[in-house]
Amino acid sequence: MRHRVYAHVMRAIACALMTWQVWTMWYIASHEAVGVKWSCDLAGGCASDQLASMSPMLGIAFAVALGLLGARYLHRAAPGAMIALCAVAAAAGWYDALAEGLVERDTVTSFHILFPFGDFSVSTWLTFLWSVAGAGCLAAWWGAAVSLRRTAGLRRFSRRCRTADAVLEGWRSVGRKYGEVTVVFDDEDGVRHEVPAVVERVALKRDVLALYDTDRPDDPDRTRVVIPRRKLLRLT
């Protein structure tokens, strides 16, 4: 138990540090964008040795690492949350640059994200970034809803509910993605139960859990099939 708590604490600290790195890289990318000096050759290639020119690429790399680390807590909301975090950090950099007088809203500048998108005004970049942030938030909400449904996240907080390793037997399709099965599991007293349920097809290829009501373990209306998330990174 102590080892698991230590692992969770270490993961949380790593997530906090990585969040700071993601924020810093995208903040610098926009805040210092107007001051980046590019050296271009005759072939049309441009490069710069300033940190702001490389910040977007570093920010993307750190965001991917943070998404993998934070997937344990965010589940399917992680990609959308990372997109929103990057966009908001970049927008914050522009706003601070405006407040410090480094740029004006109609200042035209380039902002490289893996490759040059072109030269646009600061107000255009802010509109773009807030649109990306909004899309990221929507993706995060959708991912969270899917994860909560698959893992029965809310019902698992109930004191009356328990989980047990389960086996799915039989399959009768009731749609393109769903089918009827029999969930076989042993409750906490070792009593075996066979309960009908409707599950997603993906559950057939995964290890699943049965979430049941301790007072009525044979009730199909109170029994859910939980599909645990796949662990991408494990610090235990």
Coordinates of N, CA, C and O in Angstrom, one line a residue, residues 51-218:
L51 N 15.6 30.4 -28.4 CA 14.7 29.4 -27.7 C 13.3 29.5 -28.2 O 12.6 28.5 -28.4
A52 N 12.8 30.7 -28.5 CA 11.4 30.9 -28.9 C 11.1 30.2 -30.2 O 10.0 29.8 -30.5
S53 N 12.2 30.1 -31.1 CA 12.0 29.4 -32.4 C 11.8 27.9 -32.2 O 11.1 27.2 -33.0
M54 N 12.3 27.3 -31.1 CA 12.2 25.9 -30.9 C 11.2 25.5 -29.9 O 10.8 24.4 -29.7
S55 N 10.6 26.6 -29.2 CA 9.7 26.3 -28.1 C 8.5 25.5 -28.5 O 8.0 24.6 -27.8
P56 N 7.8 25.8 -29.7 CA 6.7 25.0 -30.1 C 6.9 23.5 -30.2 O 6.2 22.7 -29.7
M57 N 8.1 23.2 -30.8 CA 8.4 21.7 -30.9 C 8.7 21.1 -29.6 O 8.2 20.0 -29.3
L58 N 9.4 21.9 -28.7 CA 9.6 21.3 -27.3 C 8.3 21.3 -26.6 O 8.0 20.3 -25.8
G59 N 7.4 22.2 -26.8 CA 6.1 22.2 -26.1 C 5.3 21.0 -26.5 O 4.6 20.4 -25.7
I60 N 5.3 20.7 -27.8 CA 4.6 19.5 -28.3 C 5.1 18.2 -27.7 O 4.4 17.4 -27.2
A61 N 6.5 18.1 -27.6 CA 7.1 16.9 -27.0 C 6.7 16.8 -25.6 O 6.4 15.7 -25.1
F62 N 6.8 17.9 -24.8 CA 6.5 17.9 -23.4 C 5.0 17.6 -23.2 O 4.6 16.9 -22.3
A63 N 4.1 18.1 -24.1 CA 2.7 17.8 -24.0 C 2.4 16.4 -24.2 O 1.5 15.8 -23.5
V64 N 3.1 15.7 -25.1 CA 2.9 14.3 -25.4 C 3.3 13.5 -24.1 O 2.6 12.6 -23.7
A65 N 4.4 13.9 -23.6 CA 4.9 13.2 -22.3 C 3.9 13.4 -21.2 O 3.6 12.5 -20.4
L66 N 3.4 14.6 -21.1 CA 2.5 14.9 -20.0 C 1.2 14.1 -20.2 O 0.6 13.6 -19.3
G67 N 0.7 14.0 -21.5 CA -0.5 13.3 -21.8 C -0.3 11.8 -21.3 O -1.3 11.2 -20.8
L68 N 0.8 11.2 -21.6 CA 1.1 9.8 -21.2 C 1.1 9.7 -19.7 O 0.6 8.7 -19.1
L69 N 1.8 10.6 -19.0 CA 1.9 10.6 -17.6 C 0.5 10.8 -16.9 O 0.1 10.2 -15.9
G70 N -0.3 11.8 -17.5 CA -1.5 12.1 -16.9 C -2.7 11.3 -17.3 O -3.8 11.4 -16.8
A71 N -2.5 10.3 -18.2 CA -3.6 9.4 -18.7 C -4.2 8.6 -17.5 O -5.4 8.3 -17.6
R72 N -3.4 8.4 -16.5 CA -3.9 7.6 -15.4 C -5.1 8.4 -14.7 O -6.0 7.8 -14.1
Y73 N -5.0 9.7 -14.7 CA -6.0 10.5 -14.0 C -7.0 11.1 -15.0 O -8.2 11.2 -14.7
L74 N -6.6 11.4 -16.2 CA -7.5 12.1 -17.2 C -8.1 11.1 -18.2 O -9.1 11.4 -18.8
H75 N -7.5 9.9 -18.3 CA -8.1 8.9 -19.2 C -8.2 9.4 -20.6 O -7.2 10.1 -21.1
R76 N -9.3 9.3 -21.2 CA -9.5 9.7 -22.6 C -9.6 11.2 -22.8 O -9.7 11.7 -23.9
A77 N -9.7 11.9 -21.7 CA -9.7 13.4 -21.7 C -8.3 14.0 -21.9 O -8.2 15.2 -22.2
A78 N -7.3 13.2 -21.8 CA -5.9 13.7 -21.9 C -5.6 14.4 -23.1 O -5.0 15.5 -23.1
P79 N -5.8 13.8 -24.3 CA -5.5 14.6 -25.6 C -6.1 15.9 -25.7 O -5.4 16.9 -26.0
G80 N -7.4 16.0 -25.4 CA -8.1 17.3 -25.5 C -7.5 18.3 -24.5 O -7.4 19.5 -24.7
A81 N -7.3 17.8 -23.3 CA -6.7 18.7 -22.2 C -5.4 19.2 -22.6 O -5.1 20.4 -22.3
M82 N -4.5 18.4 -23.2 CA -3.2 18.8 -23.6 C -3.3 19.9 -24.7 O -2.6 20.9 -24.7
I83 N -4.2 19.7 -25.7 CA -4.4 20.7 -26.7 C -4.8 22.1 -26.1 O -4.3 23.1 -26.4
A84 N -5.8 22.0 -25.2 CA -6.3 23.2 -24.5 C -5.2 23.9 -23.7 O -5.1 25.1 -23.8
L85 N -4.4 23.1 -23.0 CA -3.3 23.7 -22.2 C -2.3 24.4 -23.1 O -1.9 25.6 -22.7
C86 N -1.9 23.8 -24.2 CA -1.0 24.5 -25.1 C -1.5 25.8 -25.6 O -0.8 26.8 -25.7
A87 N -2.8 25.7 -26.1 CA -3.4 26.9 -26.7 C -3.5 28.1 -25.7 O -3.2 29.2 -26.0
V88 N -4.0 27.7 -24.5 CA -4.1 28.8 -23.4 C -2.8 29.4 -23.0 O -2.7 30.6 -22.8
A89 N -1.8 28.5 -22.9 CA -0.4 29.0 -22.6 C 0.1 30.0 -23.6 O 0.6 31.1 -23.3
A90 N -0.1 29.6 -24.9 CA 0.3 30.5 -26.0 C -0.4 31.8 -26.0 O 0.1 32.9 -26.2
A91 N -1.8 31.7 -25.7 CA -2.6 33.0 -25.7 C -2.1 33.8 -24.5 O -2.0 35.1 -24.6
A92 N -1.8 33.2 -23.4 CA -1.3 34.0 -22.2 C 0.0 34.8 -22.6 O 0.2 35.9 -22.2
G93 N 0.9 34.1 -23.4 CA 2.1 34.8 -23.8 C 1.8 36.0 -24.7 O 2.5 37.1 -24.5
W94 N 0.8 35.9 -25.6 CA 0.5 37.1 -26.4 C -0.1 38.2 -25.6 O 0.2 39.4 -25.8
Y95 N -1.0 37.8 -24.6 CA -1.6 38.9 -23.8 C -0.5 39.6 -22.9 O -0.6 40.9 -22.8
D96 N 0.4 38.9 -22.4 CA 1.5 39.6 -21.6 C 2.4 40.4 -22.5 O 2.8 41.5 -22.1
A97 N 2.6 40.0 -23.8 CA 3.4 40.8 -24.7 C 2.6 42.0 -25.1 O 3.2 43.1 -25.2
L98 N 1.3 42.0 -25.2 CA 0.5 43.2 -25.4 C 0.6 44.1 -24.2 O 0.7 45.3 -24.3
A99 N 0.5 43.6 -23.0 CA 0.5 44.4 -21.8 C 1.8 45.1 -21.6 O 1.9 46.2 -21.1
E100 N 2.9 44.4 -22.0 CA 4.3 45.0 -21.9 C 4.6 45.9 -23.0 O 5.8 46.4 -23.0
G101 N 3.8 46.0 -24.0 CA 4.1 46.9 -25.1 C 5.0 46.3 -26.1 O 5.5 47.1 -27.0
L102 N 5.2 45.0 -26.1 CA 6.1 44.4 -27.1 C 5.5 44.3 -28.5 O 6.2 44.4 -29.5
V103 N 4.2 44.2 -28.5 CA 3.4 44.1 -29.7 C 2.1 44.9 -29.6 O 1.7 45.2 -28.4
E104 N 1.5 45.2 -30.7 CA 0.1 45.7 -30.7 C -0.8 44.7 -31.3 O -0.3 43.7 -31.9
R105 N -2.1 44.8 -31.2 CA -3.0 43.8 -31.7 C -2.9 43.7 -33.2 O -3.2 42.7 -33.8
D106 N -2.5 44.8 -33.9 CA -2.4 44.7 -35.3 C -1.0 44.4 -35.8 O -0.7 44.5 -37.0
T107 N -0.1 44.1 -34.9 CA 1.3 43.8 -35.3 C 1.3 42.4 -36.0 O 0.7 41.5 -35.5
V108 N 1.9 42.4 -37.2 CA 1.9 41.2 -38.0 C 3.2 40.5 -37.7 O 4.3 41.1 -37.8
T109 N 3.1 39.2 -37.3 CA 4.3 38.4 -37.0 C 4.1 37.0 -37.3 O 2.9 36.5 -37.5
S110 N 5.2 36.2 -37.4 CA 5.1 34.8 -37.6 C 5.0 34.0 -36.3 O 5.5 34.5 -35.3
F111 N 4.5 32.9 -36.3 CA 4.4 32.0 -35.1 C 4.5 30.6 -35.6 O 3.6 30.0 -36.2
H112 N 5.7 30.0 -35.4 CA 6.0 28.7 -36.0 C 5.5 27.6 -35.1 O 5.8 27.5 -33.9
I113 N 4.7 26.7 -35.6 CA 4.2 25.5 -34.9 C 4.6 24.3 -35.8 O 3.9 23.9 -36.7
L114 N 5.8 23.7 -35.5 CA 6.4 22.7 -36.4 C 6.8 23.2 -37.7 O 7.9 23.0 -38.2
F115 N 6.0 24.1 -38.3 CA 6.4 24.7 -39.6 C 5.7 26.1 -39.7 O 4.7 26.3 -39.0
P116 N 6.2 27.0 -40.5 CA 5.6 28.3 -40.5 C 4.2 28.3 -41.1 O 4.0 27.8 -42.1
F117 N 3.3 28.9 -40.3 CA 1.9 29.0 -40.8 C 1.7 30.3 -41.6 O 0.8 30.4 -42.4
G118 N 2.7 31.2 -41.5 CA 2.5 32.5 -42.2 C 2.5 33.6 -41.3 O 2.6 33.5 -40.0
D119 N 2.5 34.8 -41.8 CA 2.5 36.0 -41.0 C 1.1 36.6 -40.8 O 0.4 36.8 -41.8
F120 N 0.6 36.7 -39.5 CA -0.7 37.2 -39.2 C -0.6 38.2 -38.1 O 0.4 38.2 -37.3
S121 N -1.7 38.9 -37.9 CA -1.7 39.9 -36.8 C -1.9 39.1 -35.5 O -2.4 38.0 -35.4
V122 N -1.5 39.8 -34.4 CA -1.6 39.2 -33.0 C -3.1 38.9 -32.7 O -3.4 37.8 -32.2
S123 N -4.0 39.7 -33.1 CA -5.4 39.5 -32.9 C -5.9 38.2 -33.6 O -6.7 37.4 -33.1
T124 N -5.4 38.0 -34.8 CA -5.7 36.8 -35.6 C -5.2 35.5 -34.9 O -5.8 34.5 -34.8
W125 N -3.9 35.6 -34.4 CA -3.3 34.5 -33.6 C -4.1 34.2 -32.4 O -4.4 33.0 -32.0
L126 N -4.6 35.2 -31.7 CA -5.4 35.0 -30.5 C -6.7 34.3 -30.8 O -7.1 33.4 -30.1
T127 N -7.3 34.8 -31.9 CA -8.6 34.1 -32.3 C -8.4 32.7 -32.6 O -9.1 31.8 -32.2
F128 N -7.3 32.4 -33.3 CA -6.9 31.0 -33.7 C -6.7 30.2 -32.4 O -7.2 29.0 -32.3
L129 N -5.9 30.7 -31.5 CA -5.6 30.0 -30.3 C -6.8 29.7 -29.4 O -6.9 28.6 -28.9
W130 N -7.7 30.7 -29.3 CA -8.9 30.4 -28.5 C -9.8 29.4 -29.2 O -10.5 28.7 -28.5
S131 N -9.8 29.4 -30.5 CA -10.6 28.4 -31.2 C -10.1 27.0 -30.9 O -10.8 26.0 -30.7
V132 N -8.7 26.9 -31.0 CA -8.1 25.6 -30.7 C -8.3 25.2 -29.2 O -8.6 24.0 -29.0
A133 N -8.3 26.1 -28.3 CA -8.5 25.8 -26.9 C -10.0 25.3 -26.7 O -10.2 24.4 -26.0
G134 N -10.9 26.0 -27.4 CA -12.3 25.5 -27.3 C -12.5 24.1 -27.8 O -13.2 23.3 -27.2
A135 N -11.9 23.8 -29.0 CA -11.9 22.5 -29.6 C -11.3 21.5 -28.6 O -11.8 20.4 -28.5
G136 N -10.2 21.9 -28.0 CA -9.6 21.0 -27.0 C -10.4 20.7 -25.8 O -10.5 19.5 -25.4
C137 N -11.1 21.7 -25.4 CA -12.0 21.5 -24.2 C -13.2 20.6 -24.6 O -13.6 19.7 -23.8
L138 N -13.7 20.7 -25.8 CA -14.8 19.9 -26.2 C -14.3 18.4 -26.3 O -15.0 17.5 -25.9
A139 N -13.1 18.3 -26.9 CA -12.6 16.9 -27.0 C -12.3 16.3 -25.6 O -12.5 15.1 -25.4
A140 N -11.9 17.1 -24.7 CA -11.6 16.6 -23.3 C -12.9 16.2 -22.6 O -13.0 15.2 -22.0
W141 N -14.0 17.0 -22.8 CA -15.3 16.7 -22.2 C -15.8 15.4 -22.8 O -16.4 14.5 -22.1
W142 N -15.7 15.2 -24.2 CA -16.1 14.0 -24.8 C -15.3 12.8 -24.3 O -15.9 11.7 -24.0
G143 N -14.0 12.9 -24.2 CA -13.2 11.9 -23.7 C -13.5 11.5 -22.3 O -13.6 10.3 -21.9
A144 N -13.8 12.5 -21.5 CA -14.1 12.2 -20.1 C -15.5 11.5 -20.0 O -15.6 10.6 -19.2
A145 N -16.4 11.9 -20.8 CA -17.7 11.2 -20.8 C -17.6 9.7 -21.2 O -18.2 8.8 -20.6
V146 N -16.8 9.5 -22.2 CA -16.6 8.1 -22.7 C -15.9 7.3 -21.6 O -16.3 6.1 -21.3
S147 N -14.9 7.9 -20.9 CA -14.2 7.1 -19.9 C -15.1 6.9 -18.7 O -15.0 5.8 -18.1
L148 N -15.9 7.8 -18.3 CA -16.8 7.6 -17.2 C -17.8 6.5 -17.5 O -18.2 5.7 -16.6
R149 N -18.3 6.5 -18.7 CA -19.2 5.5 -19.1 C -18.6 4.1 -19.1 O -19.2 3.1 -18.6
R150 N -17.4 4.0 -19.7 CA -16.8 2.7 -19.8 C -16.3 2.1 -18.4 O -16.3 0.9 -18.2
T151 N -15.8 3.0 -17.6 CA -15.3 2.6 -16.3 C -16.3 2.7 -15.2 O -15.9 2.4 -14.0
A152 N -17.5 3.2 -15.5 CA -18.5 3.4 -14.4 C -17.9 4.2 -13.3 O -18.1 3.9 -12.1
G153 N -17.2 5.3 -13.7 CA -16.5 6.0 -12.7 C -17.3 6.6 -11.5 O -16.9 6.6 -10.4
L154 N -18.5 7.1 -11.8 CA -19.3 7.7 -10.8 C -19.9 6.7 -9.9 O -20.0 6.9 -8.7
R155 N -20.4 5.6 -10.4 CA -21.0 4.5 -9.6 C -20.0 3.8 -8.7 O -20.4 3.3 -7.6
R156 N -18.8 3.9 -9.0 CA -17.8 3.2 -8.2 C -17.5 3.9 -6.9 O -16.9 3.3 -6.0
F157 N -18.0 5.1 -6.7 CA -17.9 5.8 -5.5 C -18.9 5.4 -4.4 O -18.8 5.7 -3.3
S158 N -19.9 4.6 -4.9 CA -21.0 4.2 -4.0 C -20.5 3.1 -3.1 O -19.8 2.2 -3.5
R159 N -20.8 3.2 -1.8 CA -20.4 2.2 -0.8 C -21.1 0.8 -1.1 O -20.6 -0.2 -0.6
R160 N -22.2 0.8 -1.8 CA -22.9 -0.4 -2.0 C -22.4 -1.2 -3.2 O -22.8 -2.3 -3.4
C161 N -21.5 -0.6 -4.0 CA -20.9 -1.2 -5.2 C -19.6 -1.8 -4.9 O -18.7 -1.3 -4.2
R162 N -19.3 -3.0 -5.6 CA -18.1 -3.7 -5.5 C -17.7 -4.1 -6.9 O -18.6 -4.2 -7.8
T163 N -16.4 -4.3 -7.2 CA -16.0 -4.8 -8.5 C -15.4 -6.2 -8.3 O -14.8 -6.5 -7.2
A164 N -15.4 -7.0 -9.4 CA -14.9 -8.3 -9.3 C -14.4 -8.7 -10.8 O -15.0 -8.2 -11.7
D165 N -13.4 -9.5 -10.9 CA -13.0 -9.9 -12.2 C -14.1 -10.7 -12.8 O -14.8 -11.5 -12.2
A166 N -14.3 -10.4 -14.1 CA -15.5 -11.0 -14.8 C -15.1 -11.7 -16.1 O -14.0 -11.3 -16.7
V167 N -15.9 -12.6 -16.6 CA -15.8 -13.2 -17.9 C -17.0 -13.0 -18.7 O -18.1 -13.2 -18.1
L168 N -16.9 -12.7 -19.9 CA -18.1 -12.5 -20.8 C -18.3 -13.7 -21.6 O -17.4 -14.2 -22.3
E169 N -19.5 -14.2 -21.5 CA -19.9 -15.4 -22.3 C -21.0 -15.1 -23.3 O -21.9 -14.4 -22.9
G170 N -20.9 -15.7 -24.5 CA -21.9 -15.5 -25.5 C -21.8 -14.1 -26.1 O -21.2 -13.2 -25.5
W171 N -22.4 -13.9 -27.2 CA -22.5 -12.6 -27.9 C -23.6 -12.6 -28.9 O -23.6 -13.5 -29.8
R172 N -24.5 -11.7 -28.7 CA -25.6 -11.5 -29.7 C -25.6 -10.0 -30.0 O -25.9 -9.2 -29.2
S173 N -25.3 -9.7 -31.3 CA -25.2 -8.3 -31.7 C -26.6 -7.7 -31.6 O -27.6 -8.2 -32.0
V174 N -26.6 -6.4 -31.0 CA -27.8 -5.6 -31.0 C -27.5 -4.3 -31.6 O -28.2 -3.3 -31.4
G175 N -26.4 -4.2 -32.4 CA -26.1 -3.0 -33.1 C -24.7 -3.1 -33.6 O -24.0 -4.1 -33.4
R176 N -24.2 -2.1 -34.3 CA -22.8 -2.1 -34.8 C -21.7 -2.3 -33.8 O -20.7 -2.9 -34.0
K177 N -21.9 -1.7 -32.6 CA -20.9 -1.6 -31.6 C -21.3 -2.3 -30.3 O -20.4 -2.5 -29.4
Y178 N -22.5 -2.8 -30.2 CA -23.0 -3.3 -28.9 C -23.6 -4.7 -29.1 O -24.0 -5.1 -30.2
G179 N -23.6 -5.5 -28.0 CA -24.1 -6.8 -28.1 C -24.5 -7.3 -26.7 O -24.1 -6.7 -25.7
E180 N -25.3 -8.3 -26.6 CA -25.8 -8.9 -25.3 C -24.9 -10.1 -25.0 O -24.5 -10.9 -25.8
V181 N -24.4 -10.1 -23.7 CA -23.6 -11.1 -23.2 C -24.1 -11.6 -21.8 O -24.9 -10.9 -21.2
T182 N -23.4 -12.6 -21.3 CA -23.7 -13.0 -19.9 C -22.4 -12.7 -19.1 O -21.3 -13.2 -19.5
V183 N -22.5 -12.0 -18.1 CA -21.4 -11.6 -17.3 C -21.2 -12.6 -16.1 O -22.2 -12.7 -15.3
V184 N -20.1 -13.3 -16.0 CA -19.9 -14.3 -15.0 C -18.9 -13.8 -14.0 O -17.7 -13.4 -14.5
F185 N -19.2 -13.7 -12.7 CA -18.3 -13.2 -11.8 C -18.6 -13.8 -10.4 O -19.7 -14.3 -10.1
D186 N -17.6 -13.8 -9.5 CA -17.8 -14.2 -8.1 C -17.8 -12.9 -7.2 O -16.9 -12.1 -7.3
D187 N -18.8 -12.9 -6.4 CA -18.9 -11.7 -5.5 C -17.9 -11.8 -4.3 O -17.1 -12.8 -4.3
E188 N -17.9 -10.9 -3.4 CA -16.9 -10.8 -2.3 C -17.1 -12.0 -1.4 O -16.1 -12.3 -0.6
D189 N -18.2 -12.7 -1.4 CA -18.4 -13.9 -0.6 C -18.1 -15.2 -1.3 O -18.3 -16.3 -0.8
G190 N -17.6 -15.0 -2.6 CA -17.3 -16.2 -3.3 C -18.4 -16.9 -4.1 O -18.3 -18.0 -4.6
V191 N -19.6 -16.2 -4.1 CA -20.8 -16.8 -4.7 C -20.7 -16.4 -6.2 O -20.5 -15.2 -6.5
R192 N -20.9 -17.3 -7.1 CA -20.9 -17.1 -8.5 C -22.2 -16.5 -9.0 O -23.3 -17.0 -8.6
H193 N -22.2 -15.6 -9.9 CA -23.3 -15.0 -10.5 C -23.2 -14.9 -12.0 O -22.1 -14.7 -12.5
E194 N -24.3 -15.1 -12.7 CA -24.4 -14.9 -14.2 C -25.5 -13.9 -14.5 O -26.7 -14.2 -14.3
V195 N -25.1 -12.8 -15.0 CA -26.0 -11.7 -15.2 C -26.0 -11.2 -16.6 O -24.9 -11.0 -17.2
P196 N -27.1 -11.1 -17.3 CA -27.1 -10.6 -18.7 C -26.8 -9.1 -18.7 O -27.1 -8.3 -17.8
A197 N -26.1 -8.7 -19.7 CA -25.7 -7.3 -19.9 C -25.5 -6.9 -21.3 O -25.3 -7.8 -22.2
V198 N -25.5 -5.7 -21.6 CA -25.2 -5.1 -23.0 C -23.9 -4.4 -22.9 O -23.7 -3.5 -22.0
V199 N -22.9 -4.8 -23.7 CA -21.6 -4.2 -23.7 C -21.1 -3.8 -25.1 O -21.7 -4.2 -26.1
E200 N -20.1 -3.0 -25.1 CA -19.5 -2.7 -26.4 C -18.6 -3.8 -26.9 O -18.1 -4.6 -26.1
R201 N -18.5 -3.9 -28.2 CA -17.7 -5.0 -28.8 C -16.3 -5.0 -28.3 O -15.7 -6.1 -28.2
V202 N -15.7 -3.8 -28.0 CA -14.3 -3.8 -27.6 C -14.1 -4.5 -26.3 O -13.0 -5.0 -26.0
A203 N -15.1 -4.7 -25.5 CA -15.0 -5.4 -24.2 C -14.6 -6.9 -24.4 O -14.0 -7.5 -23.5
L204 N -14.9 -7.4 -25.6 CA -14.6 -8.8 -25.8 C -13.1 -9.1 -25.9 O -12.6 -10.2 -25.8
K205 N -12.3 -8.0 -26.2 CA -10.9 -8.1 -26.4 C -10.1 -7.6 -25.2 O -8.9 -7.6 -25.3
R206 N -10.8 -7.3 -24.1 CA -10.1 -6.7 -23.0 C -10.5 -7.5 -21.7 O -11.5 -8.2 -21.6
D207 N -9.6 -7.4 -20.7 CA -10.0 -7.9 -19.4 C -11.0 -6.9 -18.8 O -10.8 -5.7 -18.8
V208 N -12.1 -7.4 -18.2 CA -13.1 -6.6 -17.7 C -13.4 -6.9 -16.3 O -13.1 -7.9 -15.7
L209 N -14.2 -6.0 -15.7 CA -14.6 -6.1 -14.3 C -16.2 -6.0 -14.3 O -16.8 -5.4 -15.1
A210 N -16.7 -6.7 -13.3 CA -18.2 -6.5 -13.1 C -18.4 -5.6 -11.9 O -17.8 -5.8 -10.8
L211 N -19.2 -4.6 -12.1 CA -19.5 -3.6 -11.0 C -20.9 -4.0 -10.6 O -21.9 -3.8 -11.3
Y212 N -21.1 -4.5 -9.3 CA -22.4 -5.0 -8.9 C -22.8 -4.4 -7.5 O -21.9 -3.9 -6.8
D213 N -24.1 -4.4 -7.3 CA -24.6 -3.9 -6.0 C -24.6 -5.1 -5.0 O -25.1 -6.2 -5.3
T214 N -23.9 -4.9 -3.9 CA -23.8 -5.9 -2.9 C -25.1 -6.5 -2.4 O -25.2 -7.6 -2.0
D215 N -26.1 -5.7 -2.4 CA -27.4 -6.1 -1.9 C -28.2 -6.9 -3.0 O -29.0 -7.8 -2.7
R216 N -27.9 -6.6 -4.3 CA -28.6 -7.3 -5.4 C -27.7 -7.6 -6.5 O -27.7 -7.0 -7.6
P217 N -26.7 -8.5 -6.3 CA -25.7 -8.8 -7.3 C -26.2 -9.4 -8.5 O -25.5 -9.4 -9.6
D218 N -27.4 -10.0 -8.5 CA -28.0 -10.6 -9.7 C -28.9 -9.7 -10.5 O -29.5 -10.2 -11.5

